[in-house]
Amino acid sequence: DRTFIRRLKAPKAGIAPGWFNWGLEYFPYTFQRLPRSAKNRLLRGRASYGPAGAHWLYDRIIGKVSLHELQRVQEIKEVDGGATLTLSNNDVVLKADHVFLGTGYRADIKKLPMLHPSLLSEIQTYAGAPVLNNRFETNITGLYFVGFSTVLSCGPLFRFVVGTDAAARRVGGAVARQAASVK
């Protein structure tokens, strides 16, 4: 259990302990008001939230599972019910019964097949992600995005489950106001 001093230095928050994370959670719309340069600085630094496993995973993985980080799979072949992989450094060929690939993710709405190309061409984007207002709405009235694709506009909180409540309140309120104005 965390001591009082530890809790004071880094209060509990849904993303992870810490004042910055606590601020994201309890003031979820503040990030949206920042200028682009400040958003970019935060997303490259303190709010980058790169790939990380839960603390309880380390003892189960490190030294027990072979990891090949920052590699690309150049070739994969099925061999005797398993797989043979050639990695991007070309001098490593792996033979395995099972392969798990952590491929990462970069927001790019142009790769969403459910959006028609004519609609995609109208949506304003920044680095592949939709540019959103404080209601998670694009420049196309009535078109909203939630989840990972909102991080560049709305902040890192919204890539996590803990951000869904704040996103739902904003989008739900906007849709309700829009529906009321149509009546």
CSV table of N, CA and C in Angstrom, one decimal, residues 70-126:
chain,number,residue,atom,x,y,z
A,70,LEU,N,11.6,-3.0,-31.6
A,70,LEU,CA,12.0,-2.0,-32.7
A,70,LEU,C,12.5,-2.7,-33.9
A,71,GLN,N,11.9,-3.9,-34.2
A,71,GLN,CA,12.2,-4.6,-35.4
A,71,GLN,C,11.0,-4.7,-36.3
A,72,ARG,N,11.2,-4.9,-37.6
A,72,ARG,CA,10.1,-5.1,-38.5
A,72,ARG,C,10.2,-6.6,-39.0
A,73,VAL,N,9.1,-7.2,-39.2
A,73,VAL,CA,9.1,-8.6,-39.8
A,73,VAL,C,9.3,-8.4,-41.3
A,74,GLN,N,10.4,-8.9,-41.8
A,74,GLN,CA,10.7,-8.8,-43.3
A,74,GLN,C,10.0,-9.9,-44.0
A,75,GLU,N,10.0,-11.1,-43.4
A,75,GLU,CA,9.4,-12.3,-44.0
A,75,GLU,C,8.9,-13.2,-42.9
A,76,ILE,N,7.8,-13.9,-43.2
A,76,ILE,CA,7.3,-14.9,-42.3
A,76,ILE,C,6.8,-16.1,-43.1
A,77,LYS,N,7.2,-17.3,-42.7
A,77,LYS,CA,6.8,-18.5,-43.4
A,77,LYS,C,6.2,-19.5,-42.4
A,78,GLU,N,5.2,-20.2,-42.8
A,78,GLU,CA,4.8,-21.3,-42.0
A,78,GLU,C,5.7,-22.5,-42.2
A,79,VAL,N,6.2,-23.1,-41.1
A,79,VAL,CA,7.1,-24.3,-41.2
A,79,VAL,C,6.7,-25.3,-40.1
A,80,ASP,N,6.3,-26.5,-40.5
A,80,ASP,CA,6.0,-27.5,-39.6
A,80,ASP,C,5.1,-27.1,-38.4
A,81,GLY,N,4.0,-26.4,-38.8
A,81,GLY,CA,3.0,-26.0,-37.8
A,81,GLY,C,3.5,-24.8,-36.9
A,82,GLY,N,4.6,-24.3,-37.2
A,82,GLY,CA,5.1,-23.1,-36.5
A,82,GLY,C,5.4,-22.0,-37.5
A,83,ALA,N,6.3,-21.1,-37.1
A,83,ALA,CA,6.6,-20.0,-38.0
A,83,ALA,C,8.1,-19.7,-38.0
A,84,THR,N,8.6,-19.3,-39.1
A,84,THR,CA,10.0,-18.8,-39.3
A,84,THR,C,9.9,-17.3,-39.7
A,85,LEU,N,10.5,-16.5,-38.9
A,85,LEU,CA,10.5,-15.0,-39.2
A,85,LEU,C,11.9,-14.5,-39.5
A,86,THR,N,12.0,-13.6,-40.4
A,86,THR,CA,13.2,-12.9,-40.7
A,86,THR,C,12.9,-11.5,-40.3
A,87,LEU,N,13.8,-11.0,-39.4
A,87,LEU,CA,13.6,-9.6,-38.8
A,87,LEU,C,14.3,-8.6,-39.7
A,88,SER,N,14.1,-7.3,-39.4
A,88,SER,CA,14.6,-6.2,-40.3
A,88,SER,C,16.1,-6.1,-40.2
A,89,ASN,N,16.7,-6.6,-39.2
A,89,ASN,CA,18.2,-6.5,-39.2
A,89,ASN,C,18.8,-7.6,-40.0
A,90,ASN,N,18.0,-8.5,-40.7
A,90,ASN,CA,18.4,-9.5,-41.6
A,90,ASN,C,19.3,-10.6,-41.1
A,91,ASP,N,19.9,-10.4,-40.0
A,91,ASP,CA,20.8,-11.5,-39.5
A,91,ASP,C,20.1,-12.4,-38.4
A,92,VAL,N,18.8,-12.0,-38.1
A,92,VAL,CA,18.1,-12.8,-37.2
A,92,VAL,C,16.9,-13.5,-37.8
A,93,VAL,N,17.0,-14.9,-37.8
A,93,VAL,CA,15.9,-15.7,-38.2
A,93,VAL,C,15.3,-16.4,-37.0
A,94,LEU,N,14.1,-16.2,-36.7
A,94,LEU,CA,13.5,-16.9,-35.6
A,94,LEU,C,12.6,-18.0,-36.0
A,95,LYS,N,12.6,-19.1,-35.2
A,95,LYS,CA,11.7,-20.2,-35.3
A,95,LYS,C,10.9,-20.2,-34.1
A,96,ALA,N,9.6,-20.3,-34.2
A,96,ALA,CA,8.7,-20.2,-33.1
A,96,ALA,C,7.4,-21.0,-33.3
A,97,ASP,N,6.8,-21.5,-32.2
A,97,ASP,CA,5.5,-22.1,-32.2
A,97,ASP,C,4.4,-21.0,-32.3
A,98,HIS,N,4.6,-19.9,-31.6
A,98,HIS,CA,3.7,-18.8,-31.5
A,98,HIS,C,4.4,-17.5,-31.7
A,99,VAL,N,3.8,-16.6,-32.3
A,99,VAL,CA,4.3,-15.2,-32.5
A,99,VAL,C,3.3,-14.2,-32.1
A,100,PHE,N,3.7,-13.2,-31.3
A,100,PHE,CA,2.9,-12.1,-31.0
A,100,PHE,C,3.5,-10.8,-31.5
A,101,LEU,N,2.8,-10.0,-32.2
A,101,LEU,CA,3.4,-8.8,-32.7
A,101,LEU,C,2.7,-7.6,-32.1
A,102,GLY,N,3.5,-6.8,-31.5
A,102,GLY,CA,3.0,-5.5,-30.9
A,102,GLY,C,3.3,-4.4,-32.0
A,103,THR,N,2.3,-4.1,-32.8
A,103,THR,CA,2.6,-3.3,-34.0
A,103,THR,C,2.5,-1.8,-33.8
A,104,GLY,N,2.0,-1.4,-32.6
A,104,GLY,CA,1.9,0.1,-32.4
A,104,GLY,C,0.7,0.6,-33.2
A,105,TYR,N,0.4,1.9,-33.0
A,105,TYR,CA,-0.8,2.4,-33.6
A,105,TYR,C,-0.5,3.9,-33.9
A,106,ARG,N,-0.9,4.4,-35.0
A,106,ARG,CA,-0.8,5.8,-35.3
A,106,ARG,C,-2.1,6.2,-36.0
A,107,ALA,N,-2.7,7.2,-35.4
A,107,ALA,CA,-4.0,7.7,-35.9
A,107,ALA,C,-3.9,8.1,-37.4
A,108,ASP,N,-4.7,7.6,-38.2
A,108,ASP,CA,-4.8,8.0,-39.6
A,108,ASP,C,-6.2,7.8,-40.1
A,109,ILE,N,-7.1,8.8,-40.0
A,109,ILE,CA,-8.5,8.6,-40.4
A,109,ILE,C,-8.7,8.2,-41.8
A,110,LYS,N,-7.7,8.4,-42.7
A,110,LYS,CA,-7.8,8.1,-44.1
A,110,LYS,C,-7.9,6.6,-44.3
A,111,LYS,N,-7.5,5.8,-43.2
A,111,LYS,CA,-7.5,4.4,-43.3
A,111,LYS,C,-8.8,3.7,-42.7
A,112,LEU,N,-9.7,4.6,-42.4
A,112,LEU,CA,-11.0,4.1,-41.9
A,112,LEU,C,-11.9,3.8,-43.0
A,113,PRO,N,-12.2,2.5,-43.3
A,113,PRO,CA,-12.9,2.1,-44.5
A,113,PRO,C,-14.4,2.5,-44.4
A,114,MET,N,-14.9,2.8,-43.2
A,114,MET,CA,-16.4,3.1,-43.1
A,114,MET,C,-16.7,4.6,-43.5
A,115,LEU,N,-15.6,5.4,-43.7
A,115,LEU,CA,-15.8,6.8,-44.1
A,115,LEU,C,-15.6,6.9,-45.6
A,116,HIS,N,-16.5,7.4,-46.3
A,116,HIS,CA,-16.5,7.6,-47.8
A,116,HIS,C,-15.3,8.5,-48.1
A,117,PRO,N,-14.5,8.3,-49.2
A,117,PRO,CA,-13.4,9.1,-49.6
A,117,PRO,C,-13.8,10.6,-49.8
A,118,SER,N,-15.0,10.9,-50.3
A,118,SER,CA,-15.4,12.3,-50.4
A,118,SER,C,-15.6,13.0,-49.1
A,119,LEU,N,-16.1,12.2,-48.1
A,119,LEU,CA,-16.2,12.8,-46.7
A,119,LEU,C,-14.8,13.0,-46.1
A,120,LEU,N,-13.9,12.0,-46.3
A,120,LEU,CA,-12.6,12.1,-45.7
A,120,LEU,C,-11.8,13.3,-46.3
A,121,SER,N,-12.0,13.6,-47.5
A,121,SER,CA,-11.3,14.7,-48.1
A,121,SER,C,-11.7,16.0,-47.6
A,122,GLU,N,-12.9,16.1,-46.9
A,122,GLU,CA,-13.4,17.3,-46.4
A,122,GLU,C,-13.0,17.5,-44.9
A,123,ILE,N,-12.6,16.5,-44.2
A,123,ILE,CA,-12.3,16.5,-42.8
A,123,ILE,C,-10.9,17.1,-42.6
A,124,GLN,N,-10.9,18.2,-41.8
A,124,GLN,CA,-9.6,18.8,-41.5
A,124,GLN,C,-8.8,17.9,-40.5
A,125,THR,N,-7.5,17.7,-40.8
A,125,THR,CA,-6.7,16.8,-40.0
A,125,THR,C,-5.4,17.4,-39.6
A,126,TYR,N,-4.8,16.9,-38.6
A,126,TYR,CA,-3.5,17.3,-38.2
A,126,TYR,C,-2.7,16.0,-37.9
